[in-house]
C-alpha cells in the first residue's frame, strides 16, 4: 500500500518532531466507536497546493461540533484590597516577632485581612474569617497566637503539652503551616511546634507527643487516630482552636472526626479562643461556627455586612491582578491544545510556572508519563513535569512540593489535593484542564496564582457542549476573556515558520497558515497516539485515565447537569483526548459479566442517513439515547461524587482516605 510522506517542514513542532514521518494510509485511518457513530474511515486528502507535500490530518479537525460564541456578561467583580499602609511594627507585638516577620518572612506591611483579624484575636475574641486565597490568612492567626503564647508567665515549656490545636484538611497545607510556625518561633525557642498527618509513622509521632508539643498542627483523621490510641496526648491546657479551610474539612467528610476532637477538647473544661477560616463560607461552615464559636467577630474583607450569610449564588473575591481566560476546545483536540499551551509558556517563554488541574489520580499519572516521554525527552530546554495526587507516598508528595516551590519554572500536574491554601511561589498560570464542579472550587484553584498582590493568569478548558459554564461563573461574578483555539495551536509554528519563509505573512495566506497549524497539531497528536499504543501497559493506563474521567463527569452537581452530562460526551472523541485511537468497547471489568457485544451496543450508535447531529451533543437529531443501567452507574460512582446521590458518603470517605492515608 502506498505511503503518505510528511515533509520535514510540515512535521516540525519542536526538536523532538524534526524528522520525516511515514505513515501508511491504513495507519492514518483512525476508527472511532461512539454514541453517535460506528466505524468512520477517512481517505487521505488530495494535494491542494503545488509544491507542498500532501498530509493527512486524520479526523482530528473533522466532524467536530461547532464552537459557539462566548458571550461575556457584564459583571461587577467583587474586589478586595490586598495591602494596607499599616505596618506590623505599629502593632503591640514583641520586637523579636516583628524582626522575624521582616527578616525571615520578608513581611512588613499588613494585608487587609490581617489588619482586621490580628487586633480582634489579640483582644481574645473568637472569629470567623473569610477572605480570598493568597491574602495572608495564615499569618492573620499565627501572629496573634505566637504573641499570646510567648507572653505567658511562667514561660511555656514542652511538658505543658498542646496549648494550641490547628486543624487543616490536607497534608501539604498542614506541612506548610507547620513550617510557617517554625519560622515565627525562631526567637522563642521554648515554644515547640509539631505536625501530625497521614503518611507519617505513628510511632515517631507518638514519641514527639510524649516529649511535648505546644502548637499542634494536624489533619483531622490523624488527630482522631491519636486521640483513640495515644495515651500521652492530652488537651487539658489547650487555649486556642483554629479550623483552617473549614469548608474543605467538611467537604472531605470529617464531620464525625470534628465531633470527636471537639468533645475531647470540651472535656478539659478550659475556656479557649476559637478561630474559623476559609476563602468561601458554606452553610455547613456557618453551622460549624454556631457550634464552636462564642460570640465571634466576623471578618470579611470584601465588604459584606454579614459574612456568615450564605446566599444561593454567592459572589467570590479573586485578586484584581488575576487575568481569567477560557478556551472552547472540541474533545478530540484537547490533548494537543494543552500540549501546545505548555510548549508556548515553558519552551518559547521563560520563567513560567504552570499548575494543571485534572479530575483524577489516574489522569495525572497518564499525562505525566505522556508529556515526559513525548514533550520532554528530546526538547531543549528540557521541560520539567512534576505530579501531585493523593495516591502518592507521603515522602514523594513532600519532595514534589519542595521541588516545585523552589523551581523557577516547570509544570505541576495535580488533582484538587493542591487546590487549597498551598503557597507555591511565583506560579504564573493555572490551567483547569478539567472544569471545576463548583464556583468555590474554581476560586481555590485560581487562588494558587496572583498571591499577595503578584500577577497571575488562569485558563479554563471547556468543550463546546460545556460553553454555558461561563454563564454559571458569571452568576458568581467571574468575568472570563475568551482565548481562541487556533491562537494556542499557533505556538506549534514558532520553531521555523518565520525563519527564511515569508509566504505566510500576507493576508492571502491565512488559510495556508491555518492548514499548516492543523497539520502540525495532527503530527503531535500522532506522536501521542504512537506512544500510547507502543505498549499494552500504556494503553491500559490511558483506558484507566479515561474511565476515571468518565466517573468524575457523572458527579457534577444536579444544577449543572444541563452543562455536564455523561450522555453529552462523544466517547470516541473523548478517547482521542487520552491518546486512544478509538473508544474502548469495554471500559472496565467493573461492568460485571456484560459481554463486549453488550457494551458495544450500550456505547455505540450508527447514525441514521440524512439525520444531522445536534450541535455539541454528540447525538443525531431525534435519536433516542440509551439509558444508563445500574451497572454503568455503579461504574461511574467514585470519590468525585458530589454527595447528591447514594454514593455521597462513600465519596467523602474515599476523599478523606486520599488526603489522610
XYZ file of C-alpha atoms in Angstrom:
661
model
C 0.000 0.000 0.000
C 1.302 3.404 -0.849
C 2.543 5.593 1.961
C 1.959 9.220 2.779
C 5.185 11.143 3.262
C 5.136 14.081 5.664
C 7.658 16.806 4.882
C 10.161 17.941 7.488
C 8.664 21.421 7.429
C 5.154 20.170 7.971
C 6.182 17.973 10.852
C 8.182 20.430 12.944
C 6.659 21.305 16.267
C 9.937 21.234 18.145
C 13.304 19.479 18.125
C 11.617 16.216 19.090
C 9.487 16.323 15.933
C 12.100 17.450 13.364
C 12.151 14.280 11.366
C 10.454 12.593 8.438
C 7.406 10.610 9.371
C 5.999 7.893 7.117
C 2.539 6.502 7.647
C 0.600 4.055 5.596
C -2.900 5.014 4.660
C -4.191 2.227 6.850
C -2.265 3.563 9.838
C -3.729 7.017 9.295
C -7.329 5.838 9.227
C -8.318 6.066 12.875
C -11.594 4.355 13.713
C -13.980 5.673 16.368
C -16.790 3.944 18.123
C -19.045 6.378 19.896
C -22.618 7.072 20.978
C -23.304 8.602 17.557
C -21.103 6.827 15.107
C -19.954 3.366 14.198
C -16.821 2.882 12.215
C -15.792 6.015 10.326
C -12.854 5.933 7.973
C -11.371 8.824 6.072
C -9.412 8.792 2.889
C -6.290 10.913 2.561
C -6.890 14.413 1.281
C -5.681 15.265 -2.172
C -2.865 17.708 -2.764
C -4.300 21.218 -2.695
C -1.227 23.343 -3.313
C 1.531 22.771 -5.811
C 4.939 22.344 -4.287
C 3.609 21.290 -0.886
C 3.571 17.726 0.362
C 0.114 16.391 0.960
C -0.529 15.495 4.558
C -3.284 13.536 6.162
C -4.866 15.341 9.085
C -6.740 12.146 10.014
C -10.003 13.184 11.668
C -8.528 15.492 14.309
C -10.177 18.580 12.807
C -13.114 16.851 11.153
C -16.614 16.114 12.424
C -16.168 18.302 15.491
C -19.098 20.266 16.922
C -19.121 23.962 16.113
C -17.507 26.212 18.680
C -20.233 28.537 19.974
C -19.817 32.237 20.555
C -18.824 33.002 24.128
C -20.858 35.883 25.479
C -19.120 37.793 28.228
C -21.788 39.118 30.587
C -21.109 42.393 32.309
C -20.345 41.633 35.946
C -19.264 43.736 38.872
C -16.416 41.666 40.236
C -16.048 41.501 43.993
C -12.771 43.156 44.847
C -10.613 43.056 47.917
C -7.869 45.478 48.656
C -4.915 43.243 49.470
C -2.490 45.603 51.165
C -2.897 48.438 53.628
C -0.468 51.146 54.677
C -0.216 49.758 58.207
C 2.948 48.083 59.468
C 3.451 45.145 61.818
C 5.774 47.372 63.812
C 2.788 49.601 64.669
C 1.028 46.737 66.454
C 1.771 45.895 70.053
C 3.881 42.867 69.171
C 7.117 41.573 70.669
C 10.069 43.275 68.902
C 11.641 39.892 68.108
C 8.413 38.761 66.445
C 8.331 41.899 64.285
C 12.008 41.404 63.382
C 11.312 37.791 62.391
C 8.430 38.878 60.160
C 10.640 41.466 58.481
C 13.854 39.470 58.085
C 12.776 35.820 57.862
C 9.376 36.054 56.182
C 10.145 39.315 54.389
C 6.830 40.789 55.550
C 6.433 44.301 56.929
C 3.045 45.575 55.688
C -0.295 44.257 56.886
C -2.786 42.880 54.407
C -6.421 43.891 54.765
C -7.467 40.645 56.415
C -4.518 40.827 58.838
C -5.361 44.407 59.772
C -8.871 43.385 60.800
C -8.089 39.988 62.301
C -4.918 40.421 64.384
C -6.288 43.126 66.761
C -9.526 41.146 67.231
C -7.653 37.956 68.118
C -5.200 39.792 70.377
C -8.223 41.059 72.311
C -9.331 37.465 72.938
C -12.369 37.358 70.613
C -13.488 34.304 68.648
C -13.556 34.981 64.913
C -14.970 33.808 61.577
C -12.587 34.942 58.826
C -13.472 34.994 55.144
C -11.009 36.340 52.627
C -9.754 35.498 49.161
C -6.985 32.974 48.680
C -3.480 34.358 48.866
C -4.445 37.227 51.168
C -2.339 36.215 54.169
C -4.899 34.367 56.308
C -2.300 32.048 57.880
C -0.324 34.932 59.396
C -3.575 36.568 60.491
C -3.949 33.877 63.164
C -0.335 32.721 63.513
C 0.994 36.130 64.601
C -1.501 36.727 67.453
C -1.136 33.084 68.526
C 2.659 33.355 68.858
C 2.338 36.759 70.539
C -0.102 35.300 73.067
C 1.944 32.193 73.914
C 5.304 33.970 74.235
C 3.814 36.421 76.764
C 2.540 33.715 79.149
C 4.062 33.635 82.614
C 5.522 31.366 83.737
C 7.090 30.564 80.400
C 5.662 27.810 78.274
C 7.533 24.507 78.474
C 7.281 21.309 76.453
C 5.717 19.408 79.338
C 2.672 21.689 79.180
C 1.539 19.801 76.090
C -0.682 21.335 73.411
C -1.685 24.936 74.080
C -2.991 25.465 70.554
C -4.605 22.985 68.154
C -4.765 23.822 64.429
C -6.838 21.523 62.209
C -6.117 21.550 58.483
C -7.706 19.257 55.846
C -4.692 18.329 53.672
C -1.160 17.138 54.363
C 0.646 19.666 52.182
C -1.173 22.606 53.773
C -0.548 21.168 57.253
C 3.163 20.883 56.492
C 3.260 24.412 55.064
C 1.530 25.820 58.167
C 3.928 23.949 60.473
C 6.904 25.407 58.594
C 5.443 28.919 58.985
C 5.268 28.430 62.755
C 8.817 27.122 62.793
C 9.981 30.410 61.278
C 7.870 32.599 63.553
C 9.111 30.769 66.663
C 12.841 31.165 65.993
C 13.215 33.838 68.715
C 11.021 31.850 71.125
C 12.791 28.515 71.310
C 10.878 27.397 74.399
C 7.650 27.102 72.366
C 7.637 23.848 70.374
C 5.534 23.334 67.211
C 4.664 19.916 65.791
C 2.675 18.359 62.974
C 0.595 15.175 62.765
C -0.545 13.956 59.351
C -1.251 10.865 57.325
C 1.679 9.140 55.690
C 3.987 9.653 58.665
C 4.998 6.895 61.098
C 2.698 6.840 64.110
C 5.495 5.641 66.359
C 7.603 8.721 65.631
C 4.601 10.999 66.168
C 3.841 9.346 69.496
C 7.424 9.937 70.597
C 7.144 13.643 69.732
C 3.862 13.891 71.624
C 5.461 12.327 74.709
C 8.314 14.865 74.584
C 5.804 17.681 74.300
C 4.294 19.808 71.538
C 2.835 23.254 72.316
C 1.437 24.248 68.914
C -0.092 21.157 67.359
C -0.880 21.270 63.625
C -2.797 18.217 62.428
C -5.119 16.767 59.837
C -8.445 15.684 61.432
C -8.160 11.967 60.691
C -4.692 11.607 62.175
C -5.717 13.656 65.231
C -8.626 11.284 65.919
C -6.278 8.319 65.487
C -4.015 9.649 68.234
C -6.949 10.554 70.490
C -8.037 6.917 70.345
C -4.650 5.206 70.506
C -2.076 7.551 72.089
C -2.257 7.863 75.842
C 0.268 10.708 76.020
C -1.936 13.164 74.112
C -3.876 15.477 76.411
C -5.864 18.656 75.848
C -6.133 19.903 79.409
C -4.130 23.078 78.648
C -5.479 23.991 75.175
C -6.128 27.751 74.903
C -6.577 28.040 71.098
C -8.527 26.052 68.487
C -8.115 27.047 64.845
C -10.037 25.464 61.968
C -8.355 26.431 58.708
C -10.021 25.742 55.324
C -13.138 24.747 57.247
C -15.303 24.250 54.159
C -12.862 21.750 52.665
C -12.667 19.940 56.006
C -16.418 19.411 55.872
C -16.429 18.551 52.153
C -13.993 15.721 52.830
C -16.446 14.191 55.297
C -14.632 14.968 58.550
C -17.867 15.735 60.425
C -17.507 12.774 62.792
C -13.806 13.415 63.298
C -14.509 17.033 64.222
C -17.135 15.849 66.703
C -14.605 13.523 68.368
C -11.975 16.266 68.528
C -14.373 18.900 69.884
C -15.679 16.524 72.543
C -12.103 15.775 73.651
C -11.287 19.480 73.845
C -14.507 20.359 75.666
C -13.958 17.637 78.260
C -10.944 19.577 79.524
C -13.291 22.311 80.757
C -10.825 25.126 79.986
C -12.088 28.191 78.149
C -10.368 28.718 74.811
C -10.279 31.065 71.841
C -11.716 29.660 68.606
C -10.962 30.790 65.053
C -12.579 29.547 61.835
C -11.106 30.480 58.435
C -11.979 29.891 54.792
C -11.953 31.614 51.427
C -15.583 30.515 50.997
C -18.346 30.217 53.573
C -20.888 27.438 53.081
C -23.966 26.550 55.091
C -22.022 23.729 56.740
C -19.303 26.152 57.823
C -21.927 28.520 59.220
C -23.429 25.710 61.298
C -19.973 24.700 62.493
C -19.305 28.289 63.567
C -22.537 28.288 65.577
C -21.432 25.153 67.425
C -17.775 26.008 68.018
C -17.597 29.770 68.403
C -18.770 32.069 71.173
C -19.995 35.493 70.042
C -17.499 35.625 67.151
C -16.393 38.691 65.263
C -16.926 38.331 61.517
C -14.101 39.413 59.228
C -14.948 39.786 55.535
C -12.586 41.976 53.548
C -14.897 42.110 50.517
C -17.135 44.428 52.470
C -20.171 42.243 53.091
C -22.089 43.436 56.117
C -22.617 39.904 57.341
C -20.086 37.378 56.132
C -21.877 34.454 57.730
C -24.879 34.801 55.430
C -24.723 32.273 52.594
C -26.784 33.171 49.516
C -27.939 30.862 46.721
C -25.450 32.486 44.306
C -22.589 33.706 46.494
C -20.119 36.108 44.912
C -16.480 35.293 45.495
C -13.498 37.586 45.510
C -10.418 36.920 43.416
C -7.296 39.089 43.217
C -7.560 42.132 40.957
C -4.222 41.146 39.409
C -5.622 37.796 38.208
C -6.367 37.584 34.470
C -9.003 34.936 33.724
C -9.337 33.208 30.342
C -11.421 30.425 28.812
C -10.833 28.388 25.670
C -13.503 26.247 23.992
C -11.892 23.103 22.586
C -13.561 20.118 20.867
C -12.776 16.945 22.806
C -10.523 15.444 20.131
C -8.177 18.433 20.184
C -7.955 18.885 23.973
C -4.719 16.950 24.437
C -2.880 18.720 21.621
C -4.203 22.100 22.778
C -2.883 21.539 26.306
C 0.495 20.432 24.959
C 0.720 23.464 22.644
C -0.084 25.816 25.518
C 2.590 24.211 27.707
C 5.141 24.471 24.878
C 4.259 28.121 24.388
C 4.654 29.058 28.060
C 7.548 26.793 29.053
C 9.624 26.423 25.885
C 9.112 29.623 23.927
C 8.704 31.828 27.005
C 10.830 31.998 30.129
C 10.242 31.688 33.861
C 6.679 30.385 33.699
C 5.361 28.023 36.366
C 2.157 26.207 35.469
C -0.270 24.181 37.563
C -2.591 21.900 35.577
C -5.680 20.625 37.424
C -7.320 17.387 36.310
C -10.041 15.292 37.898
C -8.296 12.094 38.999
C -5.058 10.469 40.115
C -5.098 8.191 37.060
C -5.343 11.154 34.697
C -2.423 12.862 36.454
C -0.258 9.752 36.076
C -1.231 9.336 32.424
C -0.492 12.949 31.449
C 2.773 12.964 33.396
C 4.059 9.827 31.666
C 2.893 11.042 28.252
C 4.390 14.541 28.470
C 7.674 13.394 29.977
C 8.081 10.812 27.211
C 6.923 12.885 24.232
C 7.382 16.576 25.080
C 10.409 16.480 27.387
C 12.538 13.653 26.034
C 14.144 15.487 23.117
C 13.254 19.080 23.902
C 15.725 21.891 24.575
C 15.485 23.385 27.072
C 14.186 20.324 28.911
C 10.614 20.735 30.143
C 10.194 19.849 33.818
C 6.986 17.986 34.673
C 6.008 17.092 38.243
C 2.904 15.357 39.549
C 0.973 15.522 42.826
C -2.045 13.483 43.885
C -3.429 11.605 46.853
C -2.263 8.131 45.815
C 1.424 9.058 46.062
C 3.551 8.150 49.063
C 3.972 10.904 51.617
C 7.743 11.204 51.119
C 7.219 11.653 47.382
C 4.493 14.252 47.907
C 6.735 16.294 50.195
C 9.601 16.064 47.723
C 7.413 17.226 44.809
C 6.019 20.074 46.899
C 9.555 21.230 47.733
C 10.846 20.843 44.159
C 8.046 22.885 42.660
C 8.263 25.536 45.383
C 11.946 26.278 44.765
C 11.940 25.907 40.964
C 11.827 28.953 38.698
C 9.804 27.189 36.001
C 8.031 23.917 35.315
C 4.633 22.215 35.156
C 2.809 20.613 38.095
C 0.085 18.145 37.072
C -2.228 17.598 40.022
C -5.661 16.862 41.419
C -7.505 19.192 43.772
C -5.234 17.979 46.563
C -3.157 21.053 45.627
C -6.113 23.429 45.283
C -6.392 24.606 48.868
C -4.207 27.076 50.713
C -0.854 25.987 49.299
C 1.567 28.862 48.819
C 3.602 27.825 45.798
C 5.788 30.821 44.921
C 5.733 32.550 41.539
C 3.081 30.411 39.842
C 2.170 32.323 36.683
C -0.566 30.167 35.109
C -3.363 27.967 36.432
C -4.798 25.606 33.800
C -8.080 23.870 34.611
C -7.950 21.024 32.110
C -10.998 19.519 33.814
C -13.647 22.115 34.742
C -14.337 22.595 38.468
C -17.551 21.267 39.968
C -18.417 24.437 41.864
C -17.623 28.121 41.778
C -15.893 27.732 45.143
C -13.616 25.085 43.646
C -12.833 27.488 40.805
C -11.835 30.136 43.364
C -9.470 27.834 45.212
C -7.802 26.572 42.044
C -7.100 30.006 40.598
C -6.008 31.107 44.063
C -2.677 29.317 43.566
C -1.544 32.287 41.473
C -1.747 36.090 41.852
C -0.990 35.743 45.553
C -0.223 38.655 47.894
C -0.520 41.248 45.135
C 1.526 39.393 42.493
C 0.288 38.949 38.928
C -1.070 35.719 37.501
C -3.383 34.185 34.901
C -5.784 31.268 34.639
C -7.123 29.286 31.678
C -10.268 27.159 31.788
C -10.774 24.386 29.202
C -14.383 23.796 28.099
C -15.876 21.682 25.334
C -18.487 23.240 23.001
C -21.258 21.499 24.966
C -19.895 22.990 28.205
C -19.654 26.596 27.000
C -22.654 27.601 29.130
C -20.487 27.134 32.218
C -19.149 30.647 31.614
C -22.655 31.945 32.381
C -22.680 29.929 35.603
C -19.395 31.546 36.604
C -20.761 34.964 35.665
C -23.575 34.374 38.162
C -20.840 34.325 40.800
C -19.267 37.496 39.390
C -16.409 35.909 37.453
C -15.561 37.519 34.131
C -13.528 35.383 31.692
C -11.985 36.529 28.417
C -12.003 34.074 25.514
C -8.747 32.709 24.156
C -9.012 31.290 20.632
C -8.075 27.678 19.946
C -6.118 28.498 16.787
C -4.064 31.107 18.651
C -2.957 28.468 21.159
C -2.163 25.911 18.465
C -0.175 28.523 16.526
C 2.638 28.118 19.072
C 3.458 24.916 17.187
C 4.726 27.150 14.362
C 7.276 29.004 16.481
C 10.232 26.770 15.687
C 10.708 27.536 11.999
C 7.607 29.116 10.434
C 9.130 32.571 10.128
C 12.800 31.659 9.630
C 13.597 32.335 5.992
C 9.990 31.746 4.923
C 7.787 34.779 4.370
C 4.951 33.275 2.394
C 2.606 33.185 5.392
C 2.941 36.888 6.196
C 0.343 38.073 3.687
C -3.355 38.043 4.414
C -3.977 35.885 1.355
C -2.022 33.076 3.003
C -4.051 32.999 6.230
C -5.788 29.809 5.097
C -2.432 28.201 4.267
C -1.136 29.159 7.711
C -4.200 27.651 9.364
C -3.722 24.436 7.392
C -0.055 24.311 8.422
C -1.052 24.712 12.080
C -3.578 21.895 11.757
C -1.007 19.648 10.120
C 1.491 20.203 12.901
C -1.173 19.624 15.534
C -2.005 16.355 13.804
C 1.651 15.287 13.850
C 1.861 15.996 17.585
C -1.375 14.061 18.203
C 0.061 11.186 16.159
C 3.173 11.226 18.335
C 0.983 10.971 21.431
C -1.054 8.120 19.978
C 2.032 6.249 18.803
C 3.455 6.424 22.312
C 0.207 5.306 23.950
C -0.156 2.345 21.573
C 3.508 1.383 21.696
C 2.964 -0.805 24.748
C -0.058 -2.633 26.217
C 0.688 -1.104 29.627
C 0.433 2.472 28.332
C -2.798 1.607 26.529
C -4.178 0.262 29.799
C -3.096 3.398 31.668
C -4.843 5.559 29.076
C -8.015 3.489 29.456
C -7.865 3.846 33.248
C -7.461 7.601 32.891
C -10.435 7.716 30.515
C -12.528 5.638 32.881
C -11.691 7.859 35.856
C -12.571 10.937 33.771
C -15.985 9.426 32.987
C -16.513 8.617 36.659
C -15.792 12.188 37.627
C -18.047 13.500 34.881
C -21.112 11.797 36.365
C -20.708 13.586 39.686
C -21.261 17.225 38.767
C -23.988 18.809 40.931
C -27.563 18.399 39.744
C -27.934 22.092 38.891
C -25.056 21.718 36.394
C -26.281 18.521 34.725
C -27.585 20.518 31.757
C -23.958 21.512 31.123
C -22.015 18.446 32.275
C -23.878 15.230 31.484
C -22.366 11.867 30.681
C -24.709 11.433 27.697
C -23.413 14.606 26.079
C -19.943 13.081 25.730
C -18.846 11.592 22.422
C -16.797 8.659 23.670
C -14.736 8.316 20.515
C -13.721 11.963 20.672
C -13.102 11.779 24.412
C -10.898 8.714 23.944
C -8.851 10.711 21.445
C -8.060 13.212 24.204
C -6.378 10.357 26.086
C -4.239 9.279 23.131
C -6.509 6.362 22.246
C -7.312 5.754 18.589
C -10.811 4.547 19.337
C -13.185 4.293 22.272
C -12.654 1.107 24.319
C -15.524 -1.282 23.810
C -15.283 -2.451 27.404
C -14.242 0.315 29.753
C -13.648 -1.845 32.789
C -14.253 -5.199 34.363
C -16.343 -3.181 36.812
C -19.247 -3.563 34.387
C -19.581 -7.088 35.673
C -20.441 -10.000 33.412
C -21.553 -7.877 30.493
C -20.102 -9.041 27.213
C -18.125 -6.855 24.862
C -21.004 -7.067 22.434
C -23.409 -5.691 25.056
C -21.016 -2.890 25.931
C -20.660 -2.124 22.229
C -24.437 -1.792 21.962
C -24.551 0.432 25.009
C -21.875 2.852 23.850
C -22.215 2.906 20.044
C -24.954 4.031 17.701
C -24.840 4.176 13.929
C -26.084 7.479 12.536
C -29.251 7.345 10.514
C -28.649 8.549 6.993
C -29.806 12.108 6.487
C -30.000 12.966 10.146
C -27.968 15.873 11.494
C -26.047 15.902 14.711
C -27.222 18.157 17.492
C -24.527 20.827 17.869
C -22.095 19.830 20.584
C -24.243 16.949 21.800
C -22.645 14.004 20.049
C -26.128 12.699 19.194
C -28.136 12.761 15.996
C -31.354 14.706 15.991
C -34.284 12.634 17.132
C -32.032 9.779 18.192
C -33.046 8.008 21.368
C -30.258 7.937 23.912
C -29.560 4.670 25.655
C -30.327 4.889 29.370
C -27.535 4.057 31.764
C -28.190 0.870 33.667
C -27.338 0.224 37.299
C -24.058 -1.409 36.410
C -22.962 1.562 34.304
C -23.970 3.940 37.074
C -22.045 1.808 39.537
C -19.006 2.126 37.323
C -19.261 5.900 37.391
C -19.648 6.282 41.174
C -16.353 7.412 42.656
C -14.646 9.641 45.171
C -15.636 12.570 42.974
C -19.329 12.160 43.702
C -20.935 15.434 44.745
C -22.851 13.813 47.593
C -26.257 14.386 45.991
C -26.632 10.718 45.113
C -26.342 7.497 47.048
C -22.573 7.446 46.680
C -22.096 10.671 48.653
C -20.991 9.037 51.893
C -18.681 6.680 50.052
C -17.189 9.598 48.113
C -16.479 11.558 51.269
C -14.880 8.549 52.907
C -12.673 7.849 49.866
C -11.617 11.502 49.566
C -10.768 11.584 53.260
C -8.691 8.434 52.875
C -6.897 10.002 49.886
C -5.965 13.028 51.984
C -5.133 11.102 55.158
C -3.991 7.539 54.451
